Amino acid sequence: MDLCITIKGVSFLLQTGLGILGNMSVLMAYAHIAFVESRLQPVDRILAHLAFSNLLLLLTRGVPQTMDIFGLTDLLNDPGCKVVIFAYRVGRALSICITCMLSVFQALTIAPLSGPHLTKLKSHLSQLVMPTFIGLWLLNMIASLGAALFSIAPRNSTVPAFTLNLGFCHVDFRDSLTYMVNGIGQSTRDFLFVAVMLASSGYILVLLHKHSRQVRSIRRAQQGTSMEMRAAKTVVMLVVLYTMFFGIDNVIWIYMLHVARVPAVVADMRLFFSSCYAALSPFLMISTNKKIKERMVCAAGEPSAEDSTEKPNAQ
């Protein structure tokens, strides 16, 4: 096997394998929390939904891409391609939308009360989580139908013009107008959500800065405030991580919009960078979220602090 293909295959295999493992671990930790505590906090529900979206993205794009790189051809027929591309587009869109939702939710949670409208909104935040999930699913399923309709199994080695060559499937837009409309529509949606995400994260950073200056003089509700601020820092790190890979992804995407035939290596680079957030974000959640970390420690069978203080067995 060619060295370049081997390196590419191993890279995608590691990214996909670690990403699936990380997101599954987050989902299982939250499933355990929901079982023990009978409910999840709103921010935990959002993080669990983000992990599910990233898992869907990796399963429908990373897995078939890796198999195709290692020579497993003819994986999918036309209907299979339509289903997989549709699920991938929905998962990718939900990943950005839920990250945006998370940043807005956290900004509203830690925002100081400044009027009756904000007070009322904050009191109803937990009730708005589920309707927002449903709205985002419906919006992104409708928006992803176009690419699914144009998805086909590869016919031969020749890739038609205005076609996204994904290796295991082709998305043949047939003409330049459809190709551009699809690309511009997707990019516009992504940039809008990223703009909202960055604005809310900027507001969180301002509040974190104010909090750090006033923390010595604030004594009331110190524990609750510190927990909210730790969660806010995690959200900001997730947004920074997403924005970094989103920038690389869209630089390549803009280039792809200006060429009739996209080289396979360029499509592979875009796929790799666009999947980095889905693969790395669960490890950021695990490292910064005490709830998830505690459940994973329990699952690993590590002795707790109380167990470690037990007296030794008698000789």
Backbone as numpy.savetxt, mean C-alpha at the origin, in Angstrom:
# Nx Ny Nz CAx CAy CAz Cx Cy Cz
20.80 -19.96 -17.71 19.95 -18.76 -17.71 20.83 -17.52 -17.71
20.43 -16.51 -18.47 21.18 -15.27 -18.55 21.30 -14.62 -17.17
22.48 -14.03 -16.90 22.74 -13.43 -15.58 21.76 -12.31 -15.27
21.48 -11.47 -16.27 20.55 -10.35 -16.04 19.15 -10.85 -15.68
18.70 -11.91 -16.36 17.39 -12.48 -16.07 17.38 -13.08 -14.67
18.50 -13.74 -14.29 18.58 -14.32 -12.95 18.50 -13.25 -11.88
19.25 -12.16 -12.07 19.23 -11.06 -11.09 17.83 -10.45 -11.00
17.21 -10.24 -12.16 15.85 -9.68 -12.16 14.87 -10.62 -11.47
14.97 -11.91 -11.78 14.06 -12.88 -11.18 14.23 -12.98 -9.68
15.48 -13.00 -9.21 15.73 -13.08 -7.77 15.24 -11.81 -7.07
15.41 -10.65 -7.72 14.96 -9.39 -7.13 13.44 -9.40 -6.95
12.72 -9.80 -8.00 11.26 -9.85 -7.90 10.81 -10.92 -6.90
11.54 -12.05 -6.87 11.17 -13.12 -5.95 11.32 -12.67 -4.50
12.43 -12.01 -4.18 12.65 -11.52 -2.82 11.62 -10.44 -2.46
11.40 -9.51 -3.39 10.45 -8.44 -3.12 9.05 -9.00 -2.88
8.61 -9.89 -3.76 7.26 -10.45 -3.65 7.14 -11.35 -2.42
8.12 -12.21 -2.21 8.06 -13.13 -1.08 8.05 -12.41 0.26
8.98 -11.46 0.43 9.04 -10.71 1.69 7.79 -9.84 1.87
7.32 -9.25 0.77 6.12 -8.41 0.87 4.89 -9.20 1.28
4.71 -10.38 0.68 3.57 -11.23 1.04 3.68 -11.66 2.51
4.88 -12.06 2.92 5.09 -12.47 4.31 4.79 -11.33 5.28
5.29 -10.12 4.96 5.07 -8.98 5.84 3.61 -8.60 5.95
2.91 -8.51 4.82 1.50 -8.13 4.85 0.63 -9.20 5.51
0.95 -10.48 5.27 0.23 -11.56 5.94 0.43 -11.49 7.46
1.64 -11.15 7.88 1.92 -11.04 9.32 1.10 -9.92 9.95
1.01 -8.78 9.25 0.21 -7.66 9.76 -1.26 -8.06 9.85
-1.78 -8.71 8.82 -3.19 -9.11 8.81 -3.48 -10.13 9.91
-2.57 -11.08 10.11 -2.79 -12.08 11.16 -2.72 -11.46 12.54
-1.82 -10.47 12.71 -1.73 -9.78 14.00 -3.02 -9.04 14.30
-3.57 -8.36 13.29 -4.82 -7.63 13.50 -6.00 -8.59 13.67
-5.96 -9.74 13.01 -7.02 -10.74 13.20 -7.01 -11.24 14.64
-5.81 -11.42 15.20 -5.71 -11.84 16.60 -6.20 -10.75 17.54
-5.85 -9.50 17.24 -6.32 -8.39 18.06 -7.84 -8.31 18.03
-8.41 -8.45 16.83 -9.87 -8.38 16.71 -10.54 -9.53 17.46
-9.91 -10.71 17.45 -10.47 -11.87 18.16 -10.43 -11.68 19.66
-9.30 -11.15 20.15 -9.13 -10.99 21.60 -9.93 -9.81 22.14
-9.88 -8.68 21.42 -10.52 -7.47 21.90 -11.92 -7.25 21.33
-12.36 -8.12 20.44 -13.71 -8.08 19.84 -13.92 -6.92 18.87
-12.96 -6.02 18.75 -13.08 -4.90 17.81 -11.71 -4.31 17.54
-11.61 -3.55 16.46 -10.38 -2.85 16.12 -10.62 -1.35 16.19
-9.62 -0.63 16.63 -9.68 0.82 16.59 -9.70 1.29 15.14
-10.27 2.47 14.85 -10.35 2.94 13.46 -9.01 2.94 12.74
-7.96 3.42 13.38 -6.66 3.48 12.71 -6.14 2.07 12.43
-6.46 1.12 13.32 -6.04 -0.27 13.09 -6.79 -0.87 11.91
-8.07 -0.53 11.77 -8.83 -1.01 10.62 -8.26 -0.47 9.31
-7.84 0.78 9.34 -7.26 1.37 8.14 -5.93 0.69 7.79
-5.09 0.46 8.79 -3.80 -0.18 8.55 -3.99 -1.62 8.06
-4.97 -2.32 8.63 -5.24 -3.69 8.18 -5.73 -3.68 6.73
-6.55 -2.71 6.38 -7.05 -2.61 5.01 -5.91 -2.27 4.05
-4.97 -1.44 4.50 -3.81 -1.11 3.69 -2.96 -2.36 3.44
-2.77 -3.17 4.49 -2.01 -4.41 4.32 -2.70 -5.35 3.34
-4.04 -5.42 3.41 -4.78 -6.28 2.47 -4.63 -5.78 1.04
-4.70 -4.47 0.83 -4.55 -3.90 -0.51 -3.17 -4.19 -1.07
-2.15 -4.04 -0.24 -0.79 -4.32 -0.69 -0.59 -5.80 -0.98
-1.23 -6.65 -0.18 -1.15 -8.09 -0.43 -1.81 -8.44 -1.76
-2.97 -7.84 -2.03 -3.65 -8.07 -3.31 -2.78 -7.63 -4.47
-2.11 -6.50 -4.33 -1.22 -5.98 -5.38 -0.09 -6.97 -5.66
0.55 -7.46 -4.61 1.69 -8.36 -4.78 1.27 -9.71 -5.36
0.13 -10.22 -4.94 -0.33 -11.52 -5.43 -0.71 -11.48 -6.90
-1.29 -10.35 -7.34 -1.79 -10.28 -8.72 -0.78 -9.70 -9.69
0.32 -9.17 -9.21 1.33 -8.64 -10.12 2.71 -9.22 -9.87
3.14 -9.23 -8.61 4.46 -9.73 -8.31 4.62 -11.22 -8.58
3.62 -12.01 -8.19 3.70 -13.47 -8.36 3.73 -13.87 -9.84
2.76 -13.44 -10.67 2.83 -13.83 -12.08 4.04 -13.25 -12.80
4.47 -12.05 -12.40 5.66 -11.45 -13.02 6.89 -12.30 -12.73
7.04 -12.74 -11.49 8.20 -13.56 -11.12 8.18 -14.89 -11.86
7.01 -15.50 -11.96 6.89 -16.77 -12.67 7.23 -16.60 -14.15
6.80 -15.49 -14.72 7.09 -15.24 -16.13 8.58 -15.04 -16.36
9.24 -14.35 -15.45 10.68 -14.11 -15.59 11.45 -15.43 -15.60
11.01 -16.38 -14.77 11.70 -17.67 -14.69 11.25 -18.66 -15.77
10.53 -18.16 -16.77 10.23 -18.98 -17.94 8.93 -19.73 -17.93
8.08 -19.47 -16.94 6.77 -20.14 -16.91 5.80 -19.34 -17.77
5.77 -19.65 -19.03 4.96 -18.88 -19.99 3.54 -19.43 -20.08
2.71 -18.70 -20.81 1.30 -19.09 -21.03 0.58 -19.35 -19.70
0.82 -18.46 -18.75 0.20 -18.63 -17.44 -1.29 -18.37 -17.47
-1.71 -17.37 -18.27 -3.10 -16.92 -18.24 -3.65 -16.82 -19.65
-4.94 -17.09 -19.79 -5.63 -16.81 -21.05 -6.26 -15.42 -20.98
-7.03 -15.05 -21.98 -7.61 -13.70 -22.00 -8.48 -13.40 -20.78
-9.44 -14.28 -20.42 -10.23 -13.98 -19.21 -9.38 -13.91 -17.95
-8.37 -14.78 -17.86 -7.49 -14.75 -16.70 -6.73 -13.44 -16.61
-6.25 -12.94 -17.76 -5.55 -11.65 -17.78 -6.47 -10.52 -17.33
-7.70 -10.55 -17.79 -8.64 -9.50 -17.42 -8.88 -9.48 -15.91
-9.03 -10.67 -15.32 -9.26 -10.75 -13.87 -8.04 -10.28 -13.10
-6.86 -10.75 -13.50 -5.63 -10.42 -12.77 -5.31 -8.93 -12.90
-5.40 -8.38 -14.10 -5.11 -6.95 -14.29 -6.12 -6.09 -13.55
-7.39 -6.49 -13.57 -8.41 -5.75 -12.84 -8.11 -5.75 -11.33
-7.79 -6.93 -10.79 -7.49 -7.03 -9.36 -6.23 -6.24 -9.01
-5.23 -6.27 -9.90 -4.00 -5.51 -9.64 -4.28 -4.02 -9.63
-5.03 -3.54 -10.63 -5.34 -2.11 -10.70 -6.13 -1.66 -9.46
-7.07 -2.48 -9.02 -7.85 -2.14 -7.83 -6.94 -2.11 -6.60
-6.08 -3.12 -6.46 -5.17 -3.17 -5.32 -4.21 -1.99 -5.30
-3.67 -1.65 -6.46 -2.74 -0.52 -6.54 -3.44 0.79 -6.19
-4.65 0.97 -6.73 -5.39 2.21 -6.45 -5.78 2.29 -4.98
-6.20 1.16 -4.40 -6.58 1.18 -2.99 -5.38 1.47 -2.10
-4.21 1.02 -2.50 -3.01 1.27 -1.71 -2.76 2.77 -1.55
-2.84 3.51 -2.63 -2.63 4.95 -2.55 -3.79 5.64 -1.84
-5.03 5.21 -2.14 -6.20 5.86 -1.55 -6.25 5.65 -0.04
-5.93 4.45 0.42 -6.00 4.16 1.85 -4.84 4.81 2.60
-3.68 4.92 1.96 -2.59 5.68 2.58 -3.00 7.14 2.74
-3.66 7.68 1.75 -4.18 9.05 1.83 -5.24 9.15 2.94
-6.15 8.19 2.98 -7.19 8.16 4.01 -6.56 8.10 5.40
-5.51 7.31 5.54 -4.82 7.18 6.83 -4.23 8.51 7.28
-3.59 9.22 6.35 -2.97 10.50 6.71 -4.02 11.54 7.07
-5.14 11.58 6.33 -6.21 12.53 6.64 -6.85 12.20 7.98
-7.10 10.91 8.22 -7.70 10.48 9.48 -6.82 10.87 10.66
-5.52 10.63 10.54 -4.62 10.93 11.65 -4.49 12.43 11.87
-4.50 13.20 10.77 -4.44 14.66 10.90 -5.66 15.18 11.65
-6.83 14.66 11.32 -8.05 15.08 12.01 -8.06 14.61 13.46
-7.49 13.44 13.72 -7.48 12.90 15.08 -6.67 13.76 16.03
-5.51 14.22 15.58 -4.64 15.00 16.49 -4.84 16.49 16.35
-5.73 16.92 15.43 -5.97 18.36 15.26 -6.61 18.93 16.52
-6.14 20.09 17.00 -6.78 20.72 18.17 -8.19 21.18 17.83
-9.08 21.07 18.80 -10.47 21.48 18.60 -10.54 22.98 18.39
-11.14 23.40 17.27 -11.17 24.84 16.97 -12.55 25.31 16.52
-13.56 24.50 16.75 -14.90 24.92 16.36 -15.88 23.77 16.44
-17.18 24.07 16.42 -18.19 23.01 16.55 -18.17 22.02 15.39
-17.85 22.50 14.19 -17.85 21.61 13.03 -16.76 20.55 13.14
-15.55 20.98 13.55 -14.45 20.03 13.70 -14.73 19.07 14.85
-15.31 19.59 15.93 -15.66 18.74 17.06 -16.65 17.66 16.65
-17.65 18.05 15.88 -18.65 17.08 15.41 -18.03 16.07 14.46
-17.13 16.54 13.57 -16.48 15.64 12.62 -15.61 14.64 13.36
-14.84 15.10 14.35 -13.96 14.20 15.09 -14.76 13.15 15.86
-15.93 13.53 16.35 -16.76 12.58 17.10 -17.36 11.50 16.20
-17.44 11.77 14.90 -18.02 10.80 13.95 -16.96 10.12 13.09
-15.68 10.34 13.36 -14.63 9.77 12.52 -14.70 8.25 12.44
-14.88 7.61 13.57 -14.91 6.14 13.58 -16.07 5.59 12.77
-17.18 6.34 12.72 -18.35 5.88 11.96 -18.17 6.07 10.45
-17.21 6.93 10.07 -17.00 7.22 8.65 -16.02 6.25 7.99
-15.33 5.43 8.79 -14.30 4.56 8.23 -14.89 3.56 7.24
-15.93 2.84 7.65 -16.51 1.80 6.79 -17.14 2.39 5.53
-17.95 3.47 5.61 -18.48 4.05 4.36 -17.38 4.53 3.42
-16.27 5.02 3.98 -15.15 5.46 3.14 -14.52 4.27 2.43
-14.35 3.16 3.14 -13.85 1.94 2.50 -14.73 1.54 1.32
-16.03 1.51 1.55 -16.97 1.09 0.49 -16.89 2.03 -0.70
-16.84 3.34 -0.43 -16.74 4.32 -1.51 -15.47 4.17 -2.32
-14.34 3.94 -1.64 -13.07 3.77 -2.34 -13.05 2.50 -3.18
-13.62 1.43 -2.66 -13.70 0.18 -3.44 -14.52 0.40 -4.70
-15.68 1.00 -4.56 -16.54 1.22 -5.73 -15.87 2.14 -6.75
-15.28 3.23 -6.27 -14.61 4.19 -7.16 -13.50 3.52 -7.95
-12.66 2.77 -7.28 -11.50 2.18 -7.95 -11.85 0.96 -8.80
-12.92 0.25 -8.44 -13.36 -0.84 -9.30 -13.90 -0.31 -10.63
-14.64 0.80 -10.56 -15.15 1.41 -11.79 -14.00 1.96 -12.63
-13.05 2.62 -11.98 -11.93 3.22 -12.70 -10.99 2.18 -13.31
-11.00 0.96 -12.78 -10.09 -0.09 -13.26 -10.69 -0.95 -14.37
-11.94 -0.72 -14.70 -12.60 -1.55 -15.71 -11.97 -1.39 -17.09
-11.54 -0.16 -17.42 -10.98 0.11 -18.75 -9.79 -0.76 -19.07
-8.80 -0.77 -18.15 -7.60 -1.58 -18.39 -7.93 -3.06 -18.47
-8.91 -3.51 -17.65 -9.28 -4.93 -17.68 -9.88 -5.31 -19.03
-10.67 -4.44 -19.62 -11.30 -4.73 -20.90 -10.28 -4.88 -22.02
-9.15 -4.14 -21.92 -8.13 -4.17 -22.96 -7.04 -5.21 -22.69
-7.18 -6.00 -21.62 -6.15 -6.97 -21.26 -6.32 -8.26 -22.06
-5.22 -8.77 -22.59 -5.22 -10.01 -23.38 -3.98 -10.81 -23.05
-4.04 -12.10 -23.34 -2.86 -12.94 -23.20 -1.90 -12.65 -24.36
-0.59 -12.77 -24.15 0.37 -12.53 -25.23 0.12 -13.47 -26.41
0.12 -12.91 -27.62 -0.13 -13.71 -28.82 1.16 -14.27 -29.41
2.17 -13.42 -29.47 3.47 -13.83 -30.02 4.52 -12.87 -29.48
5.70 -12.96 -30.04 6.80 -12.11 -29.55 6.65 -10.66 -29.95
5.78 -10.36 -30.91 5.60 -8.98 -31.36 4.57 -8.27 -30.48
4.98 -7.10 -29.97 4.09 -6.32 -29.12 3.51 -5.19 -29.95
2.19 -5.11 -30.11 1.59 -4.03 -30.91 1.87 -2.66 -30.30
1.72 -1.63 -31.12 1.88 -0.26 -30.63 0.80 0.05 -29.59
1.12 0.98 -28.69 0.20 1.43 -27.64 -0.27 0.27 -26.75
0.69 -0.60 -26.46 0.41 -1.76 -25.61 1.38 -1.78 -24.44
0.83 -2.00 -23.23 1.68 -2.20 -22.06 2.05 -3.68 -22.00
3.33 -3.96 -22.13 3.81 -5.34 -22.12 4.18 -5.72 -20.69
3.32 -6.51 -20.04 3.58 -6.94 -18.68 4.25 -8.30 -18.61
4.57 -8.85 -19.76 5.20 -10.17 -19.81 4.15 -11.26 -19.82
3.47 -11.47 -18.71 2.46 -12.53 -18.63 1.14 -12.11 -19.26
0.94 -10.81 -19.45 -0.26 -10.28 -20.10 0.09 -9.00 -20.84
-0.74 -8.65 -21.83 -0.62 -7.38 -22.53 -1.89 -6.55 -22.29
-1.70 -5.25 -22.18 -2.84 -4.34 -22.12 -2.80 -3.53 -23.41
-3.60 -3.95 -24.38 -3.58 -3.37 -25.73 -4.66 -2.30 -25.85
-4.23 -1.03 -25.86 -5.18 0.08 -25.92 -5.59 0.44 -27.35
-5.02 -0.22 -28.34 -5.41 -0.14 -29.76 -5.02 1.17 -30.44
-5.17 2.31 -29.77 -4.84 3.59 -30.42 -4.27 4.56 -29.39
-3.66 5.62 -29.91 -2.96 6.58 -29.04 -3.91 7.33 -28.12
-5.12 7.64 -28.59 -6.07 8.40 -27.77 -6.46 7.61 -26.53
-6.83 6.34 -26.70 -7.21 5.51 -25.55 -6.03 5.33 -24.61
-4.85 5.14 -25.19 -3.63 4.97 -24.40 -3.36 6.20 -23.54
-3.47 7.39 -24.14 -3.20 8.62 -23.41 -4.28 8.91 -22.38
-5.55 8.69 -22.75 -6.65 8.96 -21.81 -6.52 8.08 -20.57
-6.21 6.81 -20.78 -6.04 5.90 -19.65 -4.89 6.34 -18.76
-3.76 6.67 -19.39 -2.59 7.07 -18.62 -2.80 8.37 -17.87
-3.38 9.37 -18.55 -3.60 10.67 -17.91 -4.64 10.55 -16.79
-5.69 9.74 -17.03 -6.70 9.55 -16.00 -6.14 8.91 -14.74
-5.32 7.89 -14.94 -4.71 7.22 -13.79 -3.75 8.14 -13.06
-2.92 8.86 -13.82 -1.95 9.76 -13.20 -2.63 10.90 -12.46
-3.72 11.45 -13.04 -4.44 12.54 -12.39 -5.01 12.09 -11.05
-5.63 10.91 -11.04 -6.17 10.37 -9.79 -5.06 10.20 -8.75
-3.93 9.63 -9.18 -2.84 9.39 -8.24 -2.28 10.69 -7.69
-2.07 11.67 -8.57 -1.50 12.94 -8.12 -2.44 13.68 -7.18
-3.74 13.57 -7.39 -4.70 14.22 -6.49 -4.62 13.62 -5.09
-4.59 12.30 -5.02 -4.51 11.65 -3.72 -3.17 11.92 -3.04
-2.09 11.94 -3.81 -0.78 12.24 -3.24 -0.73 13.68 -2.73
-1.36 14.61 -3.44 -1.40 16.01 -3.00 -2.12 16.12 -1.65
-3.27 15.46 -1.54 -4.01 15.47 -0.26 -3.17 14.81 0.83
-2.53 13.70 0.48 -1.68 12.97 1.42 -0.55 13.84 1.95
0.10 14.57 1.05 1.22 15.43 1.45 0.74 16.61 2.28
-0.41 17.16 1.91 -0.95 18.30 2.67 -1.28 17.89 4.10
-1.96 16.75 4.25 -2.32 16.30 5.60 -1.07 15.90 6.39
-0.09 15.31 5.72 1.15 14.94 6.41 1.93 16.19 6.82
1.92 17.22 5.97 2.55 18.48 6.35 1.90 19.07 7.58
0.58 18.99 7.66 -0.14 19.50 8.83 0.22 18.69 10.07
0.36 17.36 9.90 0.78 16.51 11.03 2.16 16.92 11.52
3.08 17.19 10.60 4.43 17.59 10.99 4.42 18.91 11.76
3.57 19.84 11.34 3.44 21.11 12.07 2.96 20.86 13.49
1.94 19.99 13.63 1.42 19.67 14.96 2.45 18.92 15.80
3.22 18.03 15.18 4.27 17.32 15.91 5.33 18.29 16.40
5.66 19.28 15.58 6.65 20.28 15.99 6.14 21.09 17.17
4.88 21.50 17.11 4.30 22.24 18.22 4.25 21.39 19.49
3.90 20.12 19.30 3.82 19.22 20.44 5.19 19.05 21.10
6.24 18.90 20.30 7.58 18.71 20.85 8.05 19.93 21.65
7.58 21.12 21.27 7.96 22.34 21.99 7.17 22.50 23.28
5.96 21.95 23.31 5.09 22.16 24.46 5.01 20.96 25.39
5.70 19.86 25.04 5.51 18.61 25.77 5.90 18.73 27.24
6.86 19.58 27.56 7.29 19.69 28.96 6.25 20.37 29.83
5.47 21.22 29.19 4.46 21.94 29.97 3.10 21.25 29.97
2.98 20.19 29.14 1.70 19.48 29.06 1.80 18.24 29.95
0.93 18.14 30.92 0.93 16.99 31.82 -0.40 16.23 31.77
-1.46 16.89 31.42 -2.74 16.23 31.41 -2.86 15.35 30.15
-3.40 14.18 30.34 -3.63 13.23 29.24 -2.35 12.95 28.46
-1.25 12.88 29.23 0.04 12.73 28.56 0.15 11.40 27.82
-0.36 10.33 28.43 -0.22 9.02 27.79 -0.99 8.95 26.48
-2.25 9.41 26.48 -3.05 9.38 25.26 -2.44 10.23 24.17
-1.95 11.40 24.56 -1.34 12.30 23.58 -0.11 11.66 22.95
0.75 11.04 23.79 1.96 10.43 23.24 1.62 9.28 22.29
0.57 8.51 22.59 0.18 7.42 21.70 -0.28 7.97 20.36
-1.06 9.04 20.38 -1.52 9.65 19.14 -0.36 10.19 18.34
0.61 10.79 19.02 1.75 11.36 18.33 2.65 10.28 17.73
2.78 9.16 18.43 3.56 8.05 17.86 2.88 7.52 16.60
1.56 7.39 16.67 0.82 6.94 15.49 0.97 7.93 14.34
0.97 9.22 14.67 1.12 10.25 13.63 2.49 10.16 12.97
3.53 9.88 13.74 4.86 9.74 13.17 4.93 8.55 12.20
4.26 7.45 12.57 4.21 6.29 11.69 3.53 6.63 10.37
2.43 7.38 10.45 1.70 7.78 9.25 2.59 8.63 8.35
3.31 9.58 8.93 4.19 10.44 8.15 5.27 9.61 7.46
5.83 8.62 8.16 6.85 7.77 7.55 6.28 6.95 6.40
5.06 6.46 6.55 4.41 5.73 5.46 4.20 6.63 4.24
3.78 7.86 4.50 3.55 8.81 3.39 4.86 9.13 2.68
5.92 9.35 3.44 7.23 9.64 2.84 7.69 8.45 1.99
7.50 7.24 2.53 7.90 6.03 1.79 7.11 5.92 0.50
5.79 6.15 0.57 4.97 6.05 -0.63 5.36 7.12 -1.65
5.54 8.35 -1.18 5.83 9.46 -2.10 7.14 9.23 -2.83
8.13 8.68 -2.15 9.42 8.43 -2.78 9.28 7.45 -3.95
8.63 6.32 -3.71 8.48 5.33 -4.78 7.45 5.78 -5.82
6.46 6.56 -5.39 5.48 7.11 -6.33 6.18 8.03 -7.33
7.13 8.84 -6.86 7.86 9.73 -7.75 8.63 8.97 -8.81
9.35 7.92 -8.39 10.11 7.12 -9.34 9.16 6.44 -10.34
8.08 5.88 -9.81 7.08 5.20 -10.64 6.55 6.12 -11.72
6.19 7.34 -11.35 5.55 8.23 -12.31 6.52 8.90 -13.28
7.78 9.04 -12.91 8.77 9.50 -13.88 8.87 8.48 -15.02
8.90 7.19 -14.66 8.95 6.14 -15.68 7.63 6.10 -16.46
6.50 6.29 -15.77 5.19 6.25 -16.42 5.04 7.38 -17.44
5.52 8.57 -17.11 5.45 9.70 -18.05 6.27 9.39 -19.30
7.44 8.76 -19.09 8.24 8.35 -20.25 7.46 7.35 -21.10
6.79 6.39 -20.45 6.06 5.35 -21.17 4.91 5.93 -21.99
4.33 7.04 -21.53 3.23 7.66 -22.26 3.69 8.30 -23.57
4.99 8.54 -23.70 5.50 9.25 -24.87 6.13 8.32 -25.90
6.04 7.02 -25.67 6.58 6.08 -26.65 5.49 5.10 -27.06
5.50 4.71 -28.32 4.47 3.80 -28.82 4.71 2.37 -28.34
5.98 1.95 -28.34 6.33 0.60 -27.88 7.25 0.73 -26.68
6.74 0.27 -25.53 7.50 0.39 -24.28 8.45 -0.80 -24.14
9.77 -0.59 -24.01 10.69 -1.71 -23.81 10.34 -2.48 -22.55
10.51 -3.79 -22.59 10.16 -4.65 -21.46 10.95 -4.28 -20.21
12.21 -3.88 -20.38 13.04 -3.55 -19.22 12.50 -2.31 -18.50
11.94 -1.37 -19.26 11.36 -0.16 -18.65 10.11 -0.53 -17.86
9.26 -1.39 -18.44 8.06 -1.84 -17.74 8.42 -2.61 -16.47
9.51 -3.41 -16.54 9.95 -4.15 -15.36 10.44 -3.21 -14.26
11.18 -2.16 -14.65 11.66 -1.19 -13.67 10.50 -0.49 -12.98
9.50 -0.10 -13.78 8.35 0.57 -13.20 7.61 -0.35 -12.23
7.44 -1.60 -12.64 6.77 -2.56 -11.78 7.52 -2.74 -10.46
8.83 -2.88 -10.55 9.62 -3.11 -9.34 9.47 -1.95 -8.36
9.63 -0.72 -8.85 9.55 0.44 -7.95 8.12 0.68 -7.47
7.13 0.40 -8.32 5.74 0.61 -7.90 5.31 -0.41 -6.86
6.03 -1.55 -6.78 5.69 -2.58 -5.80 6.52 -2.47 -4.53
7.51 -1.59 -4.51 8.37 -1.46 -3.33 7.59 -1.02 -2.09
6.64 -0.10 -2.28 5.86 0.37 -1.12 5.04 -0.78 -0.53
4.41 -1.58 -1.39 3.61 -2.70 -0.92 4.46 -3.72 -0.18
5.73 -3.87 -0.58 6.61 -4.85 0.04 7.25 -4.34 1.32
7.52 -3.03 1.40 8.25 -2.49 2.55 7.36 -1.92 3.64
6.17 -1.43 3.28 5.31 -0.77 4.27 4.92 -1.67 5.44
4.66 -2.99 5.23 4.30 -3.80 6.41 5.42 -3.87 7.43
6.67 -3.85 7.00 7.79 -3.91 7.94 7.91 -2.60 8.71
7.54 -1.50 8.07 7.49 -0.22 8.79 6.38 -0.25 9.83
5.22 -0.82 9.47 4.12 -0.96 10.44 4.56 -1.82 11.63
5.21 -2.94 11.34 5.62 -3.86 12.40 6.62 -3.20 13.34
7.56 -2.46 12.79 8.62 -1.88 13.60 8.15 -0.70 14.44
7.06 -0.04 14.04 6.61 1.16 14.74 5.30 0.98 15.51
4.59 -0.14 15.29 3.30 -0.35 15.92 3.44 -1.37 17.05
3.22 -0.90 18.27 3.42 -1.76 19.44 2.44 -2.93 19.47
1.20 -2.69 19.03 0.20 -3.77 19.04 0.63 -4.93 18.15
1.05 -4.59 16.92 1.46 -5.65 15.99 2.69 -6.37 16.51
3.64 -5.60 17.04 4.88 -6.20 17.53 4.61 -7.16 18.68
3.70 -6.79 19.60 3.39 -7.65 20.72 2.75 -8.96 20.27
1.85 -8.87 19.28 1.20 -10.09 18.79 2.21 -11.01 18.11
3.15 -10.43 17.39 4.15 -11.24 16.70 5.11 -11.88 17.69
5.43 -11.17 18.78 6.28 -11.74 19.83 5.57 -12.91 20.49
4.25 -12.75 20.75 3.48 -13.84 21.35 3.43 -15.04 20.42
3.24 -14.79 19.12 3.16 -15.88 18.15 4.49 -16.63 18.05
5.59 -15.89 18.23 6.91 -16.52 18.16 7.23 -17.32 19.41
6.39 -17.16 20.45 6.60 -17.92 21.68 7.70 -17.37 22.55
8.03 -16.09 22.38 9.06 -15.46 23.19 8.55 -15.27 24.60
9.34 -15.54 25.62 8.86 -15.36 26.98 8.63 -13.89 27.30
7.58 -13.61 28.03 7.29 -12.23 28.42 8.15 -11.82 29.58
8.04 -10.55 29.99 8.85 -10.03 31.09 8.51 -10.76 32.38
7.20 -11.12 32.56 6.80 -11.82 33.76 7.40 -13.22 33.81
7.39 -13.90 32.65 7.96 -15.24 32.59 9.44 -15.25 32.90
10.14 -14.20 32.45 11.59 -14.16 32.64 11.98 -13.96 34.10
11.02 -13.49 34.94 11.33 -13.25 36.35 10.98 -14.45 37.22
10.42 -15.53 36.60 10.08 -16.71 37.39 11.34 -17.37 37.94
11.22 -17.96 39.09 12.38 -18.60 39.68 12.75 -19.86 38.90
14.03 -20.24 38.93 14.47 -21.41 38.16 13.90 -22.69 38.72
13.85 -23.70 37.87 13.34 -24.99 38.31 14.26 -25.59 39.38
13.64 -26.33 40.23 14.43 -26.98 41.29 15.31 -28.07 40.70
16.50 -28.19 41.28 17.43 -29.21 40.78 16.98 -30.58 41.27
